[in-house]
mmCIF file of C-alpha atoms (C1' of nucleotides) in Angstrom:
data_model
loop_
_atom_site.group_PDB
_atom_site.id
_atom_site.type_symbol
_atom_site.label_atom_id
_atom_site.label_comp_id
_atom_site.label_asym_id
_atom_site.label_seq_id
_atom_site.Cartn_x
_atom_site.Cartn_y
_atom_site.Cartn_z
ATOM 1 C CA MET A 275 -4.738 -32.112 -7.890
ATOM 2 C CA GLY A 276 -3.971 -28.750 -6.423
ATOM 3 C CA MET A 277 -0.508 -27.333 -6.591
ATOM 4 C CA LEU A 278 -0.556 -27.248 -2.859
ATOM 5 C CA GLN A 279 0.023 -30.858 -2.076
ATOM 6 C CA ALA A 280 2.833 -31.224 -4.525
ATOM 7 C CA GLY A 281 5.605 -32.350 -2.206
ATOM 8 C CA ASN A 282 4.070 -30.380 0.563
ATOM 9 C CA ASN A 283 3.185 -33.126 2.960
ATOM 10 C CA TYR A 284 4.567 -31.759 6.177
ATOM 11 C CA GLN A 285 2.440 -32.065 9.250
ATOM 12 C CA VAL A 286 -0.009 -29.220 9.708
ATOM 13 C CA MET A 287 -1.857 -28.616 12.911
ATOM 14 C CA PRO A 288 -5.578 -28.202 12.611
ATOM 15 C CA TYR A 289 -6.868 -24.680 12.938
ATOM 16 C CA ARG A 290 -9.588 -23.623 15.293
ATOM 17 C CA ASP A 291 -11.004 -20.414 16.648
ATOM 18 C CA GLU A 292 -14.324 -19.213 17.926
ATOM 19 C CA HIS A 293 -16.149 -19.655 14.646
ATOM 20 C CA LEU A 294 -13.945 -21.470 12.233
ATOM 21 C CA ALA A 295 -12.315 -24.873 12.360
ATOM 22 C CA MET A 296 -10.208 -26.496 9.714
ATOM 23 C CA ASP A 297 -8.831 -29.990 9.583
ATOM 24 C CA PHE A 298 -6.228 -30.269 6.887
ATOM 25 C CA THR A 299 -5.881 -34.015 6.949
ATOM 26 C CA GLN A 300 -9.590 -34.434 6.284
ATOM 27 C CA GLN A 301 -9.920 -31.285 4.214
ATOM 28 C CA ALA A 302 -12.869 -30.339 6.343
ATOM 29 C CA VAL A 303 -13.903 -26.812 7.137
ATOM 30 C CA ILE A 304 -16.498 -25.981 9.725
ATOM 31 C CA LEU A 305 -18.041 -22.593 10.272
ATOM 32 C CA ASP A 306 -20.190 -22.141 13.358
ATOM 33 C CA SER A 307 -20.654 -25.914 13.594
ATOM 34 C CA GLU A 308 -21.809 -26.198 10.030
ATOM 35 C CA ARG A 309 -19.738 -27.800 7.400
ATOM 36 C CA MET A 310 -18.644 -25.484 4.648
ATOM 37 C CA THR A 311 -18.784 -26.794 1.150
ATOM 38 C CA LEU A 312 -15.790 -25.589 -0.733
ATOM 39 C CA THR A 313 -14.615 -26.360 -4.192
ATOM 40 C CA ARG A 314 -11.090 -27.564 -4.648
ATOM 41 C CA LYS A 315 -9.576 -24.212 -5.455
ATOM 42 C CA GLU A 316 -11.524 -22.489 -2.748
ATOM 43 C CA TYR A 317 -10.232 -24.998 -0.257
ATOM 44 C CA ASP A 318 -6.637 -24.776 -1.438
ATOM 45 C CA LEU A 319 -6.739 -21.029 -1.208
ATOM 46 C CA LEU A 320 -8.295 -20.917 2.224
ATOM 47 C CA ALA A 321 -5.963 -23.624 3.493
ATOM 48 C CA LEU A 322 -2.917 -21.722 2.373
ATOM 49 C CA LEU A 323 -4.123 -18.543 3.980
ATOM 50 C CA VAL A 324 -5.129 -20.232 7.227
ATOM 51 C CA GLN A 325 -1.899 -22.163 7.473
ATOM 52 C CA HIS A 326 -0.147 -18.838 7.457
ATOM 53 C CA ALA A 327 -2.589 -17.050 9.685
ATOM 54 C CA GLY A 328 -1.362 -13.624 10.627
ATOM 55 C CA GLU A 329 1.032 -13.369 7.732
ATOM 56 C CA ILE A 330 0.547 -11.386 4.600
ATOM 57 C CA ILE A 331 0.785 -13.572 1.556
ATOM 58 C CA PRO A 332 1.546 -11.751 -1.670
ATOM 59 C CA ARG A 333 -0.653 -12.308 -4.676
ATOM 60 C CA GLU A 334 2.207 -13.840 -6.589
ATOM 61 C CA ALA A 335 2.753 -16.358 -3.834
ATOM 62 C CA LEU A 336 -0.915 -17.339 -3.829
ATOM 63 C CA LEU A 337 -1.035 -17.597 -7.578
ATOM 64 C CA MET A 338 2.124 -19.636 -7.539
ATOM 65 C CA GLN A 339 1.098 -21.986 -4.742
ATOM 66 C CA VAL A 340 -2.520 -22.559 -5.647
ATOM 67 C CA TRP A 341 -2.486 -22.122 -9.392
ATOM 68 C CA GLY A 342 1.101 -22.717 -10.364
ATOM 69 C CA TYR A 343 1.079 -19.417 -12.206
ATOM 70 C CA SER A 344 4.277 -17.522 -12.662
ATOM 71 C CA PRO A 345 4.308 -13.825 -11.834
ATOM 72 C CA GLU A 346 3.909 -12.636 -15.411
ATOM 73 C CA ILE A 347 0.480 -14.163 -15.844
ATOM 74 C CA ARG A 348 -2.272 -11.629 -15.563
ATOM 75 C CA THR A 349 -5.498 -13.003 -14.191
ATOM 76 C CA ARG A 350 -8.317 -12.025 -11.893
ATOM 77 C CA THR A 351 -9.170 -15.496 -10.808
ATOM 78 C CA LEU A 352 -7.594 -14.983 -7.418
ATOM 79 C CA ASP A 353 -9.853 -12.037 -6.727
ATOM 80 C CA VAL A 354 -12.872 -14.008 -7.777
ATOM 81 C CA HIS A 355 -11.978 -16.886 -5.528
ATOM 82 C CA VAL A 356 -11.370 -14.583 -2.623
ATOM 83 C CA ARG A 357 -14.769 -13.129 -3.212
ATOM 84 C CA ARG A 358 -16.446 -16.524 -3.178
ATOM 85 C CA LEU A 359 -14.592 -17.511 -0.044
ATOM 86 C CA ARG A 360 -15.700 -14.342 1.658
ATOM 87 C CA LYS A 361 -19.254 -14.969 0.607
ATOM 88 C CA LYS A 362 -19.168 -18.402 2.165
ATOM 89 C CA LEU A 363 -17.603 -17.031 5.306
ATOM 90 C CA GLY A 364 -20.664 -14.876 5.738
ATOM 91 C CA GLY A 365 -20.513 -12.028 8.204
ATOM 92 C CA TYR A 366 -17.023 -12.862 9.377
ATOM 93 C CA ALA A 367 -15.603 -12.529 5.917
ATOM 94 C CA ASP A 368 -13.770 -9.251 6.183
ATOM 95 C CA GLN A 369 -12.791 -10.083 9.694
ATOM 96 C CA TYR A 370 -11.011 -13.178 8.460
ATOM 97 C CA ILE A 371 -9.649 -12.249 5.083
ATOM 98 C CA GLU A 372 -7.915 -8.924 4.907
ATOM 99 C CA THR A 373 -6.817 -7.263 1.714
ATOM 100 C CA ILE A 374 -3.372 -5.764 1.862
ATOM 101 C CA PHE A 375 -3.429 -3.247 -0.886
ATOM 102 C CA GLY A 376 -0.784 -3.637 -3.489
ATOM 103 C CA ILE A 377 0.557 -6.793 -1.907
ATOM 104 C CA GLY A 378 -1.867 -9.591 -1.218
ATOM 105 C CA TYR A 379 -4.124 -11.048 1.411
ATOM 106 C CA ARG A 380 -3.929 -12.139 4.996
ATOM 107 C CA PHE A 381 -6.025 -14.470 7.077
ATOM 108 C CA GLN A 382 -6.492 -13.316 10.649
ATOM 109 C CA PRO A 383 -7.625 -15.535 13.503
ATOM 110 C CA PHE A 384 -10.902 -14.326 14.852
ATOM 111 C CA HIS A 385 -9.631 -12.413 17.852
ATOM 112 C CA ALA A 386 -6.423 -11.124 16.394
ATOM 113 C CA PRO A 387 -5.788 -7.466 17.031
ATOM 114 C CA ARG A 388 -6.240 -5.531 13.879
ATOM 115 C CA PHE A 389 -4.948 -2.068 14.573
ATOM 116 C CA PHE A 390 -2.722 -1.749 11.736
ATOM 117 C CA ARG A 391 -1.198 -3.228 8.773
ATOM 118 C CA PRO A 392 1.824 -5.291 9.376
ATOM 119 C CA GLN A 393 3.777 -5.714 6.258
ATOM 120 C CA VAL A 394 4.855 -8.713 4.356
ATOM 121 C CA VAL A 395 6.869 -11.084 6.454
ATOM 122 C CA GLN A 396 9.396 -11.564 3.781
ATOM 123 C CA PRO A 397 8.922 -13.010 0.350
ATOM 124 C CA ALA A 398 11.140 -12.030 -2.459
ATOM 125 C CA MET A 399 8.551 -10.064 -4.311
ATOM 126 C CA ALA A 400 6.878 -8.434 -1.413
ATOM 127 C CA VAL A 401 8.114 -4.966 -1.947
ATOM 128 C CA GLY A 402 10.916 -4.601 -4.254
ATOM 129 C CA ALA A 403 12.347 -5.894 -7.409
ATOM 130 C CA MET B 93 7.891 -0.910 -6.461
ATOM 131 C CA GLY B 94 10.026 1.291 -4.324
ATOM 132 C CA MET B 95 13.446 2.319 -5.421
ATOM 133 C CA LEU B 96 14.610 1.637 -1.924
ATOM 134 C CA GLN B 97 14.847 -2.080 -1.873
ATOM 135 C CA ALA B 98 16.505 -2.350 -5.212
ATOM 136 C CA GLY B 99 19.624 -4.204 -4.231
ATOM 137 C CA ASN B 100 19.556 -2.588 -0.860
ATOM 138 C CA ASN B 101 19.313 -5.591 1.381
ATOM 139 C CA TYR B 102 22.001 -4.831 3.895
ATOM 140 C CA GLN B 103 21.188 -5.411 7.511
ATOM 141 C CA VAL B 104 19.497 -2.504 9.227
ATOM 142 C CA MET B 105 18.993 -2.323 12.936
ATOM 143 C CA PRO B 106 15.485 -1.651 14.099
ATOM 144 C CA TYR B 107 14.784 1.824 15.382
ATOM 145 C CA ARG B 108 13.193 2.579 18.694
ATOM 146 C CA ASP B 109 12.668 5.580 20.925
ATOM 147 C CA GLU B 110 10.136 6.661 23.481
ATOM 148 C CA HIS B 111 7.237 6.844 21.045
ATOM 149 C CA LEU B 112 8.266 5.394 17.755
ATOM 150 C CA ALA B 113 9.497 1.967 16.783
ATOM 151 C CA MET B 114 10.368 0.737 13.367
ATOM 152 C CA ASP B 115 11.248 -2.740 12.246
ATOM 153 C CA PHE B 116 12.707 -2.669 8.781
ATOM 154 C CA THR B 117 12.676 -6.380 8.209
ATOM 155 C CA GLN B 118 8.942 -6.533 8.797
ATOM 156 C CA GLN B 119 8.266 -3.087 7.469
ATOM 157 C CA ALA B 120 6.349 -2.378 10.612
ATOM 158 C CA VAL B 121 6.002 1.002 12.251
ATOM 159 C CA ILE B 122 4.570 1.464 15.697
ATOM 160 C CA LEU B 123 3.667 4.772 17.268
ATOM 161 C CA ASP B 124 2.795 4.735 20.948
ATOM 162 C CA SER B 125 2.126 1.003 20.743
ATOM 163 C CA GLU B 126 -0.241 1.300 17.841
ATOM 164 C CA ARG B 127 0.701 0.240 14.414
ATOM 165 C CA MET B 128 0.864 2.990 11.840
ATOM 166 C CA THR B 129 -0.724 2.321 8.525
ATOM 167 C CA LEU B 130 1.523 3.655 5.840
ATOM 168 C CA THR B 131 1.310 3.435 2.127
ATOM 169 C CA ARG B 132 4.295 2.175 0.263
ATOM 170 C CA LYS B 133 5.775 5.528 -0.538
ATOM 171 C CA GLU B 134 5.109 6.844 2.928
ATOM 172 C CA TYR B 135 6.921 3.892 4.369
ATOM 173 C CA ASP B 136 9.847 4.156 2.004
ATOM 174 C CA LEU B 137 10.255 7.806 2.810
ATOM 175 C CA LEU B 138 10.023 7.397 6.558
ATOM 176 C CA ALA B 139 12.359 4.420 6.484
ATOM 177 C CA LEU B 140 14.990 6.360 4.634
ATOM 178 C CA LEU B 141 14.772 9.269 7.034
ATOM 179 C CA VAL B 142 14.809 7.099 10.133
ATOM 180 C CA GLN B 143 17.701 5.006 8.911
ATOM 181 C CA HIS B 144 19.669 8.217 8.785
ATOM 182 C CA ALA B 145 18.324 9.718 11.968
ATOM 183 C CA GLY B 146 20.148 12.875 12.890
ATOM 184 C CA GLU B 147 21.401 13.495 9.394
ATOM 185 C CA ILE B 148 20.042 16.007 7.000
ATOM 186 C CA ILE B 149 19.001 14.388 3.786
ATOM 187 C CA PRO B 150 18.760 16.708 0.807
ATOM 188 C CA ARG B 151 15.605 16.780 -1.243
ATOM 189 C CA GLU B 152 17.436 15.492 -4.269
ATOM 190 C CA ALA B 153 18.662 12.496 -2.313
ATOM 191 C CA LEU B 154 15.139 11.690 -1.140
ATOM 192 C CA LEU B 155 13.693 12.101 -4.580
ATOM 193 C CA MET B 156 16.452 9.966 -5.993
ATOM 194 C CA GLN B 157 16.206 7.181 -3.424
ATOM 195 C CA VAL B 158 12.476 6.919 -3.005
ATOM 196 C CA TRP B 159 11.229 8.008 -6.403
ATOM 197 C CA GLY B 160 14.158 7.430 -8.683
ATOM 198 C CA TYR B 161 13.836 11.005 -9.862
ATOM 199 C CA SER B 162 16.859 12.817 -11.144
ATOM 200 C CA PRO B 163 17.509 16.324 -9.855
ATOM 201 C CA GLU B 164 16.039 18.101 -12.869
ATOM 202 C CA ILE B 165 12.541 16.815 -12.259
ATOM 203 C CA ARG B 166 10.316 19.386 -10.645
ATOM 204 C CA THR B 167 7.669 17.922 -8.383
ATOM 205 C CA ARG B 168 5.957 18.604 -5.101
ATOM 206 C CA THR B 169 5.196 15.039 -4.287
ATOM 207 C CA LEU B 170 7.928 14.894 -1.673
ATOM 208 C CA ASP B 171 6.365 17.769 0.226
ATOM 209 C CA VAL B 172 2.978 16.144 0.054
ATOM 210 C CA HIS B 173 4.311 12.878 1.361
ATOM 211 C CA VAL B 174 6.146 14.595 4.168
ATOM 212 C CA ARG B 175 2.931 16.292 5.079
ATOM 213 C CA ARG B 176 1.035 13.031 5.206
ATOM 214 C CA LEU B 177 3.738 11.415 7.276
ATOM 215 C CA ARG B 178 3.632 14.292 9.714
ATOM 216 C CA LYS B 179 -0.112 14.004 9.944
ATOM 217 C CA LYS B 180 0.150 10.351 10.812
ATOM 218 C CA LEU B 181 2.857 11.084 13.358
ATOM 219 C CA GLY B 182 0.356 13.231 15.167
ATOM 220 C CA GLY B 183 1.639 15.597 17.833
ATOM 221 C CA TYR B 184 5.222 14.441 17.515
ATOM 222 C CA ALA B 185 5.356 15.325 13.867
ATOM 223 C CA ASP B 186 7.497 18.429 13.938
ATOM 224 C CA GLN B 187 9.553 16.945 16.688
ATOM 225 C CA TYR B 188 10.456 14.063 14.446
ATOM 226 C CA ILE B 189 10.615 15.500 10.974
ATOM 227 C CA GLU B 190 12.496 18.754 10.668
ATOM 228 C CA THR B 191 12.521 20.894 7.596
ATOM 229 C CA ILE B 192 15.953 22.191 6.723
ATOM 230 C CA PHE B 193 15.159 25.139 4.582
ATOM 231 C CA GLY B 194 16.778 25.137 1.204
ATOM 232 C CA ILE B 195 18.257 21.699 1.713
ATOM 233 C CA GLY B 196 15.949 18.915 2.759
ATOM 234 C CA TYR B 197 14.606 17.107 5.788
ATOM 235 C CA ARG B 198 15.959 15.445 8.870
ATOM 236 C CA PHE B 199 14.507 12.860 11.182
ATOM 237 C CA GLN B 200 15.420 13.390 14.818
ATOM 238 C CA PRO B 201 15.121 10.780 17.543
ATOM 239 C CA PHE B 202 12.662 11.886 20.156
ATOM 240 C CA HIS B 203 15.075 13.320 22.710
ATOM 241 C CA ALA B 204 17.656 14.652 20.374
ATOM 242 C CA PRO B 205 18.819 18.201 21.118
ATOM 243 C CA ARG B 206 17.698 20.539 18.468
ATOM 244 C CA PHE B 207 19.898 23.618 18.550
ATOM 245 C CA PHE B 208 20.140 24.969 15.118
ATOM 246 C CA ARG B 209 21.161 23.983 11.730
ATOM 247 C CA PRO B 210 23.900 21.453 11.543
ATOM 248 C CA GLN B 211 25.320 21.177 8.119
ATOM 249 C CA VAL B 212 24.486 18.574 5.648
ATOM 250 C CA VAL B 213 26.366 15.524 6.751
ATOM 251 C CA GLN B 214 27.093 14.571 3.282
ATOM 252 C CA PRO B 215 26.455 15.419 -0.240
ATOM 253 C CA ALA B 216 25.188 13.383 -3.067
ATOM 254 C CA MET B 217 25.749 9.746 -2.299
ATOM 255 C CA ALA B 218 25.951 9.445 1.449
ATOM 256 C CA VAL B 219 22.518 7.998 1.569
ATOM 257 C CA GLY B 220 22.450 5.692 -1.223
ATOM 258 C CA ALA B 221 23.613 3.556 -3.957
ATOM 259 C "C1'" DG C 282 12.497 47.150 7.969
ATOM 260 C "C1'" DC C 283 10.661 46.179 3.200
ATOM 261 C "C1'" DG C 284 9.834 43.777 -0.627
ATOM 262 C "C1'" DA C 285 11.284 40.638 -4.359
ATOM 263 C "C1'" DA C 286 12.482 35.938 -5.214
ATOM 264 C "C1'" DC C 287 12.304 31.578 -4.071
ATOM 265 C "C1'" DA C 288 11.180 27.446 -0.868
ATOM 266 C "C1'" DT C 289 7.905 24.959 1.673
ATOM 267 C "C1'" DG C 290 2.991 23.978 3.553
ATOM 268 C "C1'" DT C 291 -1.534 22.684 2.442
ATOM 269 C "C1'" DA C 292 -6.074 21.327 0.509
ATOM 270 C "C1'" DA C 293 -8.233 19.716 -3.227
ATOM 271 C "C1'" DA C 294 -8.459 17.805 -7.738
ATOM 272 C "C1'" DA C 295 -6.672 14.885 -11.178
ATOM 273 C "C1'" DA C 296 -4.309 10.912 -12.647
ATOM 274 C "C1'" DC C 297 -3.199 6.421 -11.953
ATOM 275 C "C1'" DA C 298 -3.357 1.686 -9.908
ATOM 276 C "C1'" DT C 299 -5.472 -2.072 -7.565
ATOM 277 C "C1'" DT C 300 -9.281 -4.624 -6.004
ATOM 278 C "C1'" DG C 301 -14.435 -5.832 -5.950
ATOM 279 C "C1'" DT C 302 -18.221 -7.668 -8.393
ATOM 280 C "C1'" DA C 303 -21.679 -9.658 -11.616
ATOM 281 C "C1'" DA C 304 -22.232 -12.045 -15.501
ATOM 282 C "C1'" DA C 305 -20.768 -14.598 -19.385
ATOM 283 C "C1'" DA C 306 -17.654 -17.822 -21.373
ATOM 284 C "C1'" DA C 307 -14.764 -21.774 -21.110
ATOM 285 C "C1'" DG C 308 -13.407 -26.435 -19.167
ATOM 286 C "C1'" DG C 309 -14.069 -31.067 -17.394
ATOM 287 C "C1'" DG C 310 -16.101 -35.206 -15.606
ATOM 288 C "C1'" DG C 311 -19.991 -37.950 -15.328
ATOM 289 C "C1'" DC D 253 -25.169 -33.166 -23.132
ATOM 290 C "C1'" DC D 254 -25.729 -31.618 -18.204
ATOM 291 C "C1'" DC D 255 -23.947 -29.889 -14.156
ATOM 292 C "C1'" DC D 256 -20.551 -27.921 -11.642
ATOM 293 C "C1'" DT D 257 -16.228 -25.464 -11.355
ATOM 294 C "C1'" DT D 258 -12.994 -22.246 -12.960
ATOM 295 C "C1'" DT D 259 -11.537 -18.404 -15.676
ATOM 296 C "C1'" DT D 260 -12.283 -14.334 -18.229
ATOM 297 C "C1'" DT D 261 -14.475 -10.037 -19.190
ATOM 298 C "C1'" DA D 262 -16.082 -5.609 -18.368
ATOM 299 C "C1'" DC D 263 -17.023 -2.289 -15.443
ATOM 300 C "C1'" DA D 264 -17.590 -0.253 -10.607
ATOM 301 C "C1'" DA D 265 -15.529 1.018 -6.441
ATOM 302 C "C1'" DT D 266 -11.820 2.080 -3.747
ATOM 303 C "C1'" DG D 267 -6.914 3.212 -2.649
ATOM 304 C "C1'" DT D 268 -2.650 5.644 -3.745
ATOM 305 C "C1'" DT D 269 0.263 9.018 -5.849
ATOM 306 C "C1'" DT D 270 1.038 13.180 -8.300
ATOM 307 C "C1'" DT D 271 -0.207 17.606 -9.760
ATOM 308 C "C1'" DT D 272 -2.234 22.043 -9.213
ATOM 309 C "C1'" DA D 273 -3.102 26.351 -7.156
ATOM 310 C "C1'" DC D 274 -2.529 29.157 -3.708
ATOM 311 C "C1'" DA D 275 -1.023 30.303 1.168
ATOM 312 C "C1'" DT D 276 2.667 30.915 4.150
ATOM 313 C "C1'" DG D 277 7.549 31.259 5.367
ATOM 314 C "C1'" DT D 278 12.498 32.292 4.645
ATOM 315 C "C1'" DT D 279 16.428 34.593 2.810
ATOM 316 C "C1'" DC D 280 18.756 38.430 1.051
ATOM 317 C "C1'" DG D 281 19.734 42.852 -1.029
ATOM 318 C "C1'" DC D 282 18.571 47.384 -0.569
#
DNA sequence: GCGAACATGTAAAAACATTGTAAAAAGGGG
DNA sequence: CCCCTTTTTACAATGTTTTTACATGTTCGC
């Protein structure tokens, strides 16, 4: 059981854009009308990112939410999972999942403007001690 | 992590003038309606200057606030960062960031009159702590 | 004015930090 | 065991910050 669902049962609207659709109640992800096969962790990670589309989510937050890791733990598993997600997202990968250097990642809806680099929306560890 | 945010969470009003807008809660900077991409240090430096628009901030204060350097430390990194900020500010650069020879720098709102050298508004701790 | 002494500007290199990636190792459920 | 998933490992690639070296600018005494 992923860390995600632990007491986290609020209603979440399905996501949909030109290429990607995600139904959180069914845990179904569809890319260009084909069903994506995701492992548990891959799904949890993508779900978390998509549910916060447009927001930067710090690494620590992702590691906390999906893995239950506290900030001290040093691991590269997040990077590896991001990589596999991107692979499965095919050509849209970098369009969808942005790396925010030194902070974390952000999922962007397909058409979202991408001029710049908005910063972390808030979280405690985003920038400072 | 920047020295800036260390216990420095007082409310700061967003900045805005004809060309530049800065939202400190989101750490977002917009120049002529396009988002500026700043590295952490660049942002910290610009934020500090803008938050004290119109005031001269001595080099030592900047180095203290943004880098945590004490006055003895000899480094040119401040100059280099100022340069990069100016570059990213494009044509408005020298309009915005003034060099006060022998003292430090000052950020000026776009229309601000620019006679000559006002004195340092404050010494040592005006800016910080 | 002129030049010495010091401050700042600038480009490039060096140092440092973070993220990407492939492959191997470790875990877990039939 | 076998297969699939997850994590670690080791190194490559990329991003950021600082230093270095020299150019340019400013002040000040003469």
